[in-house]
PDB file of C-alpha atoms in Angstrom:
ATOM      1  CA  UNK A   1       8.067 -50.905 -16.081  1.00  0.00           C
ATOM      2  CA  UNK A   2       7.690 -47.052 -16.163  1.00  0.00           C
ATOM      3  CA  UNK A   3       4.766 -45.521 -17.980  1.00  0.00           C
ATOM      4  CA  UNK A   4       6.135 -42.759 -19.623  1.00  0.00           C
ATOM      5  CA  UNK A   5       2.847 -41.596 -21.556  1.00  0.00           C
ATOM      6  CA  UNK A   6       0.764 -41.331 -17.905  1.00  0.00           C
ATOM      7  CA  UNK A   7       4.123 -39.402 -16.510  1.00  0.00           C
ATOM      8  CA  UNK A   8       3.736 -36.483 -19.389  1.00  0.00           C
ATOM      9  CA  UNK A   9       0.448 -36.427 -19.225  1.00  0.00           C
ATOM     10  CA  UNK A  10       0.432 -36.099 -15.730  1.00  0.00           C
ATOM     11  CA  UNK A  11       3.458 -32.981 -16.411  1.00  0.00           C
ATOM     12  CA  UNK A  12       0.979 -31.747 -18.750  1.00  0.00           C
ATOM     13  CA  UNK A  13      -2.063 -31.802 -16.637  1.00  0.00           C
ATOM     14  CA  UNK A  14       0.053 -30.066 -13.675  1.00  0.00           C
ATOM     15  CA  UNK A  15       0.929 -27.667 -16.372  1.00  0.00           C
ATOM     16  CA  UNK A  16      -2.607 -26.613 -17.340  1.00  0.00           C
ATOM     17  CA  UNK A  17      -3.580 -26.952 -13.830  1.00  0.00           C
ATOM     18  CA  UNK A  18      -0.730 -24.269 -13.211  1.00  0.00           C
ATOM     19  CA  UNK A  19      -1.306 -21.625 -15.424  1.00  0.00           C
ATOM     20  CA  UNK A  20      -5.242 -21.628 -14.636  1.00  0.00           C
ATOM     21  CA  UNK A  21      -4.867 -21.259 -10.875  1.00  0.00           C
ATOM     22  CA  UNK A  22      -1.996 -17.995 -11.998  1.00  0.00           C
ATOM     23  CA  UNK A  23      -5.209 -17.041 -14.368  1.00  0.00           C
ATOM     24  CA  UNK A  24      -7.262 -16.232 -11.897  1.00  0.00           C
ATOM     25  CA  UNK A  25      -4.947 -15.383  -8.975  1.00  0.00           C
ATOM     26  CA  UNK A  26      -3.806 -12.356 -11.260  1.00  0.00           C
ATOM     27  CA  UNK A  27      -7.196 -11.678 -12.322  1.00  0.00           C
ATOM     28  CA  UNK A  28      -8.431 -11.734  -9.151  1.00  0.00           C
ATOM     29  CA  UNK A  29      -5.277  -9.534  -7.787  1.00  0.00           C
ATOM     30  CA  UNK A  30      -6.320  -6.790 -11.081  1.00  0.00           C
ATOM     31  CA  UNK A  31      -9.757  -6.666 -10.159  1.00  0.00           C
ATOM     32  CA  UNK A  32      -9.200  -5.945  -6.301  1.00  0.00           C
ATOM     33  CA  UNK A  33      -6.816  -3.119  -7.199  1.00  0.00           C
ATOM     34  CA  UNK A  34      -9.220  -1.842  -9.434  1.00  0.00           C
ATOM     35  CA  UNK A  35     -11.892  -1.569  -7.154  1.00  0.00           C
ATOM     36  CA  UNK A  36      -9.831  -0.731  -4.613  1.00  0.00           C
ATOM     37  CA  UNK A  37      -8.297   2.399  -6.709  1.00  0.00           C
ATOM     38  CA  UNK A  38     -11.903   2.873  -7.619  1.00  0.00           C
ATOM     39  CA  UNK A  39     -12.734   3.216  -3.429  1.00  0.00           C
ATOM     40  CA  UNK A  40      -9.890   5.931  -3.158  1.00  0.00           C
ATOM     41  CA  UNK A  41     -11.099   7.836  -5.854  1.00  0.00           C
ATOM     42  CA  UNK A  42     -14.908   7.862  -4.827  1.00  0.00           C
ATOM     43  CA  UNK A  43     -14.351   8.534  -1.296  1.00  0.00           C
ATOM     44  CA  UNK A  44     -11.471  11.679  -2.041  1.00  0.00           C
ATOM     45  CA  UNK A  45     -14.153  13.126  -4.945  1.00  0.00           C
ATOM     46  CA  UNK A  46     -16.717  13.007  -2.034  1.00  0.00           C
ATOM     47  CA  UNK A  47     -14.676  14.708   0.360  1.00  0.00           C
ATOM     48  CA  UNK A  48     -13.687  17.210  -2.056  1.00  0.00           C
ATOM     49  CA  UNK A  49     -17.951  17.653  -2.981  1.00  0.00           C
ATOM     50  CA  UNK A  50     -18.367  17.966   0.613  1.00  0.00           C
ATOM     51  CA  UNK A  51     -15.589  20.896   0.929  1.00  0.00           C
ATOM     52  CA  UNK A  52     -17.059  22.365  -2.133  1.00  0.00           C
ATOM     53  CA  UNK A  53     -20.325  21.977  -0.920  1.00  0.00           C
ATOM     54  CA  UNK A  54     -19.350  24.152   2.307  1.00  0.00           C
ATOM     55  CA  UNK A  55     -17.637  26.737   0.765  1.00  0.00           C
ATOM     56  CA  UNK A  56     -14.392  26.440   2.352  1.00  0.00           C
ATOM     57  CA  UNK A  57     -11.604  23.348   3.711  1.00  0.00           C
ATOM     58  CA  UNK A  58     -10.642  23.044   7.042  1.00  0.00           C
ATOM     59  CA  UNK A  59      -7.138  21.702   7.690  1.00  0.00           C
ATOM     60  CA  UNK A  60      -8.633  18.362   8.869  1.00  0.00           C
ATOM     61  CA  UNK A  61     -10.222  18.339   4.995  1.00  0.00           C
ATOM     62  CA  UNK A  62      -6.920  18.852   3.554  1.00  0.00           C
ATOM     63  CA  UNK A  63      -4.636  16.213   5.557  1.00  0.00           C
ATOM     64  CA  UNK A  64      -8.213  13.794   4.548  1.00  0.00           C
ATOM     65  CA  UNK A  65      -7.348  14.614   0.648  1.00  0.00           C
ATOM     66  CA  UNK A  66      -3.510  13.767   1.861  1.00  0.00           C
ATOM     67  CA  UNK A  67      -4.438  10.560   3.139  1.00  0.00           C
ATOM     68  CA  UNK A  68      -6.608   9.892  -0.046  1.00  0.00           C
ATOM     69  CA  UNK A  69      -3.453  11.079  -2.159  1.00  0.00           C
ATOM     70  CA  UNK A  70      -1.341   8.508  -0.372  1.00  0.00           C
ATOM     71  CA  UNK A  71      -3.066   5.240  -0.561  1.00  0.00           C
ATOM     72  CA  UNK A  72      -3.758   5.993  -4.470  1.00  0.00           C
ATOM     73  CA  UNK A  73      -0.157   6.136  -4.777  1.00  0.00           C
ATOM     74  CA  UNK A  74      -0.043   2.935  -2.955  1.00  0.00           C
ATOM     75  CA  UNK A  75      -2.498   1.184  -5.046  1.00  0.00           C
ATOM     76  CA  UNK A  76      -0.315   2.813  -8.413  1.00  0.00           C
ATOM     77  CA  UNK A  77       2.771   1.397  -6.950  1.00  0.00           C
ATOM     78  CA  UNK A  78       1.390  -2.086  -6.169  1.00  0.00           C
ATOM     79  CA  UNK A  79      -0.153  -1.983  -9.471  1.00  0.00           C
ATOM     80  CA  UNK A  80       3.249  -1.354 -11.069  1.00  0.00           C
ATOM     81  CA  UNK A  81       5.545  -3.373  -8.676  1.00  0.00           C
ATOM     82  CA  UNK A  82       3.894  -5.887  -7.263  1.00  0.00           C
ATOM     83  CA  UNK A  83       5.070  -4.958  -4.561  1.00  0.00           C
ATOM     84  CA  UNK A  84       3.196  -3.047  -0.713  1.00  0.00           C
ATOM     85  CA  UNK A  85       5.091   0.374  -0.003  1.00  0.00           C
ATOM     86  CA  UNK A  86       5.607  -0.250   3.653  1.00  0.00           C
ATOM     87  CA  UNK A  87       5.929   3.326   4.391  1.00  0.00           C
ATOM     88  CA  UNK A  88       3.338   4.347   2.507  1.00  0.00           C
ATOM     89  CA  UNK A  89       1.117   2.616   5.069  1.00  0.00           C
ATOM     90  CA  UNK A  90       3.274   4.231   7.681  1.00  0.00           C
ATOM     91  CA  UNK A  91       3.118   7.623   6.356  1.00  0.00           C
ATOM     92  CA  UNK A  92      -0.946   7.279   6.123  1.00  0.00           C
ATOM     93  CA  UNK A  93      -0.954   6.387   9.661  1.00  0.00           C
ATOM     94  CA  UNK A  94       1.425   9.714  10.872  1.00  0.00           C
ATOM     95  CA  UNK A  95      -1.091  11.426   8.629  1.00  0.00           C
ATOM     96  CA  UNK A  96      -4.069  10.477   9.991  1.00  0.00           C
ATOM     97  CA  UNK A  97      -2.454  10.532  13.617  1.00  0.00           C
ATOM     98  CA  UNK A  98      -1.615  14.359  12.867  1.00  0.00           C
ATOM     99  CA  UNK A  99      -4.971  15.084  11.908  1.00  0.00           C
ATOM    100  CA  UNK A 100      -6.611  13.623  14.989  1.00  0.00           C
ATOM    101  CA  UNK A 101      -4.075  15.608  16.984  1.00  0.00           C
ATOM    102  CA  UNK A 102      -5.596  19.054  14.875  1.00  0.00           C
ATOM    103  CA  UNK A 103      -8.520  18.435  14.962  1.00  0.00           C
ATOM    104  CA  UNK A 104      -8.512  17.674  19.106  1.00  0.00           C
ATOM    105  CA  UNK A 105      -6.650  20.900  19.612  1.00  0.00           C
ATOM    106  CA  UNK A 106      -9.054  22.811  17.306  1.00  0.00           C
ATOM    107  CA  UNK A 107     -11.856  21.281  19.086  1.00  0.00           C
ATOM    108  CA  UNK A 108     -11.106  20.807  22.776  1.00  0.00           C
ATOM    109  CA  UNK A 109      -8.496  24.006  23.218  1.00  0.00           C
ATOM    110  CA  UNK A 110      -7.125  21.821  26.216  1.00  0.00           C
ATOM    111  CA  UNK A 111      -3.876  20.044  26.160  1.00  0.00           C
ATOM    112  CA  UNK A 112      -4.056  16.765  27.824  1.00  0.00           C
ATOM    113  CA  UNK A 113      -2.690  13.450  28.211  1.00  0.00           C
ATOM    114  CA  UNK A 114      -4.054  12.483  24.574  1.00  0.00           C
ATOM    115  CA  UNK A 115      -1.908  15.201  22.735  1.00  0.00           C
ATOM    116  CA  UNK A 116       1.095  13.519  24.361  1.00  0.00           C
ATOM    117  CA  UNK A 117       0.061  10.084  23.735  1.00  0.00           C
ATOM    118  CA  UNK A 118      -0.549  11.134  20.171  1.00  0.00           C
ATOM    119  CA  UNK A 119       2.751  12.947  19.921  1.00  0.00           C
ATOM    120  CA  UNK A 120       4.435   9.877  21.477  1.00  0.00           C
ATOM    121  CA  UNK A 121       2.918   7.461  18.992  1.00  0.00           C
ATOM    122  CA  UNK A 122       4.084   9.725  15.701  1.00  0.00           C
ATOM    123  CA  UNK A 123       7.121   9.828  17.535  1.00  0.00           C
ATOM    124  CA  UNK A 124       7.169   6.398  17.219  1.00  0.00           C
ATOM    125  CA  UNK A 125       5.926   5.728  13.697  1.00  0.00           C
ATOM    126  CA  UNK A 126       9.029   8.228  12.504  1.00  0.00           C
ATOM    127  CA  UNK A 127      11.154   6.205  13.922  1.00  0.00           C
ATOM    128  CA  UNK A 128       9.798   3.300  12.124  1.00  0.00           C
ATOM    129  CA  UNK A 129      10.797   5.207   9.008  1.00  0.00           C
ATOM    130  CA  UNK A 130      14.043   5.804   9.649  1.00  0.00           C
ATOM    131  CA  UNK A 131      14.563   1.759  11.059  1.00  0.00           C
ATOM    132  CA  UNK A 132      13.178   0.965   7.496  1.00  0.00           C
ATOM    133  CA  UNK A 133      15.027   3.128   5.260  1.00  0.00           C
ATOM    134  CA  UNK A 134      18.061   2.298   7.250  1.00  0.00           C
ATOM    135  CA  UNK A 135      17.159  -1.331   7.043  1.00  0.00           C
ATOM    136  CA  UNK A 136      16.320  -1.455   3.268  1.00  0.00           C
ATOM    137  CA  UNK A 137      19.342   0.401   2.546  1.00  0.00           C
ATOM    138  CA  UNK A 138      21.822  -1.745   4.909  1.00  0.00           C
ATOM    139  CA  UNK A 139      20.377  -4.725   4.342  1.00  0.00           C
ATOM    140  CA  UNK A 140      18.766  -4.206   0.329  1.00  0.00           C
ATOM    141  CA  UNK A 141      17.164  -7.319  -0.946  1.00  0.00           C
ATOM    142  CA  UNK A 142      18.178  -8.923  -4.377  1.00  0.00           C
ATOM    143  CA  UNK A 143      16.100  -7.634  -7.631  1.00  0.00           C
ATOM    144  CA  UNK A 144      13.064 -10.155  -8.407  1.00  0.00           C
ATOM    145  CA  UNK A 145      11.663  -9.999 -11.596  1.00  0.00           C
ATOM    146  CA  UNK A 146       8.563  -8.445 -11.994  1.00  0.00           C
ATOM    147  CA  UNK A 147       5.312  -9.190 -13.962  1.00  0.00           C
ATOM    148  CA  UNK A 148       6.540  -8.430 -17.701  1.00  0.00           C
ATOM    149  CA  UNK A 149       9.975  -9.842 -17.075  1.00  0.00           C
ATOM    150  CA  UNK A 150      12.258  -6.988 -16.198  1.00  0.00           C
ATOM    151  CA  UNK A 151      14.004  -6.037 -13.208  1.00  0.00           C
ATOM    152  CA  UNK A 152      11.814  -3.778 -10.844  1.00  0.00           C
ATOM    153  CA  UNK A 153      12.678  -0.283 -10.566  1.00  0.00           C
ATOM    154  CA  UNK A 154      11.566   0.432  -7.092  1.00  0.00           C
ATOM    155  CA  UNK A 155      13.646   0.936  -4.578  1.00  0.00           C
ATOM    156  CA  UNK A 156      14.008  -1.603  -1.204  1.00  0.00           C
ATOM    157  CA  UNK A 157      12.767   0.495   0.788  1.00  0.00           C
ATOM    158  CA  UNK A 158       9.209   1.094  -0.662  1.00  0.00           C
ATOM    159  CA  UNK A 159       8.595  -2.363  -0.768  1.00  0.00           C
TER     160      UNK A 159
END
């Protein structure tokens, strides 16, 4: 004998359950974005104050704005998609690898082993671009709908 009021209750119980836990998943996921946007925008306005504050930007102050610049886009393209920009993260690393590389030459005036290392290594991480846009356009994976219901826009390799 099958109970078939204790099997849709249980359907409708799973259901509830459900779309509670996706309630505050995505809440959880809006409010992490927002404070991490929120981070980004803090910490670039307070480089910029300190720039202002000197009177002039060095080049390590500008690619520090850059790197700001590029993880806000990759919190506005999350926020849209859904989805991590790969090389976004990639080109924030080269960015902050060229930087290091400045600001040691400005600093030290010696070339050494670490300029090469630090060559090597954005050597490496430009590589990793081209293996990913090669990848994601060889290889492209299938459209997933997005939050609202439509088709993402983005292309394979950003994600």
């Amino acid at each position: 004998m099958k109970l078939d009021w204790a099997e849709r209750l249980r359907e409708r119980m799973h259901g509830c359950a459900e779309s509670l836990g996706n309630l505050l998943v995505e809440g959880f996921h809006y409010l992490a974005l927002f404070a991490i946007g929120g981070t980004v925008f803090w910490s670039a306005a307070a480089a910029f104050g300190g720039m202002v504050s000197k009177g002039h930007a060095s080049i390590d102050d500008i690619l520090l704005l850059f790197i700001y610049l590029e993880l806000g886009a990759m919190v506005g393209i999350y926020f849209k998609t859904n989805h991590m920009p790969v090389r976004f993260l990639i080109y924030v690393a080269m960015t902050a690898l060229t930087r290091l590389m400045i600001a040691d030459i400005q600093h030290n005036h010696v070339p050494d082993d670490g300029i090469i290392l630090v060559s090597v290594a954005l050597l490496l991480l430009a590589l990793a671009i081209l293996v990913v846009r090669y990848a994601s356009s060889r290889f492209p994976s299938p459209a997933s709908p997005s939050r609202g219901g439509e088709r993402d826009l983005i292309s394979d390799d950003e994600r």
